[in-house]
Short mmCIF file of C-alpha atoms in Angstrom, two decimals:
data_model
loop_
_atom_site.label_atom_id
_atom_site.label_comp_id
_atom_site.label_asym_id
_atom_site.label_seq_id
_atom_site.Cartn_x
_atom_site.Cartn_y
_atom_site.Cartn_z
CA UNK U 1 0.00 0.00 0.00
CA UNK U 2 1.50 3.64 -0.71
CA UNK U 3 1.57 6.41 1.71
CA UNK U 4 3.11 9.92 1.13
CA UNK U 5 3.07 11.98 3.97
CA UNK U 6 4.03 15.62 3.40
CA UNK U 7 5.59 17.93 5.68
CA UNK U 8 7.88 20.80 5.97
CA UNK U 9 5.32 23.67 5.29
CA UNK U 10 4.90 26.84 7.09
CA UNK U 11 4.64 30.87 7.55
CA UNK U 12 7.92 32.47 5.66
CA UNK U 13 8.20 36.15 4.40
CA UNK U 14 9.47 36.53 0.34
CA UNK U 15 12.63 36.19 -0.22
CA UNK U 16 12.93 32.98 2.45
CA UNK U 17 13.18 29.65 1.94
CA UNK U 18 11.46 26.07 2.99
CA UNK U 19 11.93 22.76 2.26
CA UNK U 20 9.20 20.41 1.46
CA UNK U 21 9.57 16.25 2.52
CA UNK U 22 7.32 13.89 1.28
CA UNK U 23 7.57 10.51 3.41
CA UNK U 24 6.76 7.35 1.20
CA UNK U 25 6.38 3.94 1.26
CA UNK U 26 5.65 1.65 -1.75
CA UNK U 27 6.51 0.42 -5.25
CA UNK U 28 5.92 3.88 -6.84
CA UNK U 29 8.83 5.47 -5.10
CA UNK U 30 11.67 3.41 -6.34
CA UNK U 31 10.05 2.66 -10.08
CA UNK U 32 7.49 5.47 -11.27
CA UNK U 33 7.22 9.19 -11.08
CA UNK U 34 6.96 11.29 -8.05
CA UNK U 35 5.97 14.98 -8.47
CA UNK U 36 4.59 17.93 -6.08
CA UNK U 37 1.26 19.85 -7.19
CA UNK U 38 -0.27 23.23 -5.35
CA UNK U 39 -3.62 24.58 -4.96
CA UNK U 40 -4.01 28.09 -4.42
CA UNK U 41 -7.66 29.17 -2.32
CA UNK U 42 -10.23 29.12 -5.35
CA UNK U 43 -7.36 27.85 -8.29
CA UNK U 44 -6.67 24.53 -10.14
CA UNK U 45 -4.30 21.83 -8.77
CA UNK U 46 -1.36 23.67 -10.50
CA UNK U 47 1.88 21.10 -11.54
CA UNK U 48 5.19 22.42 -9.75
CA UNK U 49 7.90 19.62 -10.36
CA UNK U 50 8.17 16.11 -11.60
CA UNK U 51 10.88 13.56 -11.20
CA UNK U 52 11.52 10.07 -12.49
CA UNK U 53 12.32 6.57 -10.81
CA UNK U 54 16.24 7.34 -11.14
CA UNK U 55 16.11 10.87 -10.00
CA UNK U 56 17.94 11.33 -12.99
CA UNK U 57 15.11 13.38 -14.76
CA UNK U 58 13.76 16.36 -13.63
CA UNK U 59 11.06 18.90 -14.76
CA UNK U 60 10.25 21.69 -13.20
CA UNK U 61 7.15 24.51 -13.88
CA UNK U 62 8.34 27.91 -15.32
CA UNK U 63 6.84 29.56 -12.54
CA UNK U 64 9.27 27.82 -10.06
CA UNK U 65 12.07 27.53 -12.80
CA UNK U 66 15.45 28.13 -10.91
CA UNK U 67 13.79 28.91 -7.10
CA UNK U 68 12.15 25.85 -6.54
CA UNK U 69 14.49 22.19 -6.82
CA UNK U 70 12.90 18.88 -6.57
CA UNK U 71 15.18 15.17 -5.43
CA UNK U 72 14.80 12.42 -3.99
CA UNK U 73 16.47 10.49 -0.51
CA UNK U 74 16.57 7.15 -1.77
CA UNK U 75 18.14 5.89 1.81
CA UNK U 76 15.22 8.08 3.42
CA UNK U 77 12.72 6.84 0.74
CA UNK U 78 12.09 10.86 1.10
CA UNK U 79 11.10 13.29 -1.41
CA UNK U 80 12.10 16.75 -1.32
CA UNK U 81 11.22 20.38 -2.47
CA UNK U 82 13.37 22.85 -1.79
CA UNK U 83 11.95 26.41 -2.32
CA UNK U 84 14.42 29.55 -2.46
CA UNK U 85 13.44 33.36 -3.37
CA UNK U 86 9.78 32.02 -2.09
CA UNK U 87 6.71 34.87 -3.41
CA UNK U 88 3.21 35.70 -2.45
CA UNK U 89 2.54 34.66 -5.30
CA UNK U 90 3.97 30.81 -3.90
CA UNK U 91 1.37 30.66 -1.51
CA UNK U 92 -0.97 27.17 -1.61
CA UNK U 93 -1.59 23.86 -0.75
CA UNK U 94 1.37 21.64 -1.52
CA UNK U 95 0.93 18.13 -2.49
CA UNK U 96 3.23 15.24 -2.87
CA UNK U 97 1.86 12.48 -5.69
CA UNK U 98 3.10 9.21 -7.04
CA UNK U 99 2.42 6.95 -9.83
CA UNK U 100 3.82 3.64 -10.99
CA UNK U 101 4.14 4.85 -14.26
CA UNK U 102 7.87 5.72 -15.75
CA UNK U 103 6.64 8.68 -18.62
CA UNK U 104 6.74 11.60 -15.77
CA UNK U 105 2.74 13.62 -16.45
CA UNK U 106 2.65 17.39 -15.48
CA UNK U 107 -0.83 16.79 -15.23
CA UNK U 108 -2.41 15.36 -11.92
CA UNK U 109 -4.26 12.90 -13.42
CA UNK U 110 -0.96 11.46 -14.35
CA UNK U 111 -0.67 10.40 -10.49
CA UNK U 112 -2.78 7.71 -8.25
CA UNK U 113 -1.32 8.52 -4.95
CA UNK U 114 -2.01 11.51 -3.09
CA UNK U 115 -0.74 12.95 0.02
CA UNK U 116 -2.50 14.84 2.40
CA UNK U 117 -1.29 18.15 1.27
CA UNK U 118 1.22 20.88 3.81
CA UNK U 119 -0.23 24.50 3.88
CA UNK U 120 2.93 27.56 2.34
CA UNK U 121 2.38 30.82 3.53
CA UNK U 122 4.36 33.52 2.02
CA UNK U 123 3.64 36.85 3.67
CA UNK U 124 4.56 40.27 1.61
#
C-alpha cells in the first residue's frame, strides 16, 4: 500500500526559503514518477515539479524555474522540495503524488497517490 506523507510547510516572508519532505512507502517510489502539485484558495491543482524513478530526470514549472528544486532520498525513501526566493505569489496547498508509471505527467491525473497536502504561507 503507498503512503506519502508531506511535511515541511509553514509561515515564511518573500525572499525565504522552505523545504518540502514527502515521506513514502511503496513500489511507486523506487520505479514510477513522483511529483509535487499546489492549490491556491479558489485555483486549479497547479503542476510544480516532476521527477523520475532514477532521480535522474527532472522537470520543473516555469513559474518555479530556478527557485524551486525537486530530489529524492533514496536511503530516506524521502522526497524533497526545496523552495528559495519564495513569493506571495507561492502561496498554496502543496501536495506530494506518485504513480507507478515511468513517462513523468505534469498533469495530476498522471498520479494515483495523493498525500494529504502541507499548507505555504508567504507573507509580503
Amino acid at each position: 500500500q503507498v503512503q506519502l506523507v508531506e511535511s515541511g510547510g509553514g509561515l515564511v516572508q518573500a525572499g525565504g526559503s522552505l523545504r518540502l519532505s514527502c515521506a513514502a512507502s511503496g513500489r511507486p517510489f523506487s520505479t514510477g514518477c513522483m511529483a509535487w502539485f499546489r492549490q491556491a484558495p479558489g485555483k486549479e491543482r497547479e503542476f510544480v515539479a516532476t521527477v523520475n524513478w532514477s532521480g535522474l530526470s527532472k522537470l520543473h514549472a516555469d513559474s518555479v524555474k530556478d527557485r524551486f528544486t525537486i530530489s529524492k532520498d533514496y536511503h530516506r525513501d524521502t522526497l524533497y522540495l526545496q523552495m528559495n526566493s519564495l513569493k506571495p505569489e507561492d502561496t498554496a496547498v502543496y501536495y506530494c503524488a506518485a504513480d507507478p508509471s515511468r513517462d513523468c505527467s505534469d498533469q495530476s491525473s498522471g498520479y494515483k497517490y495523493w498525500g494529504q497536502g502541507t499548507q505555504v504561507t508567504v507573507s509580503s
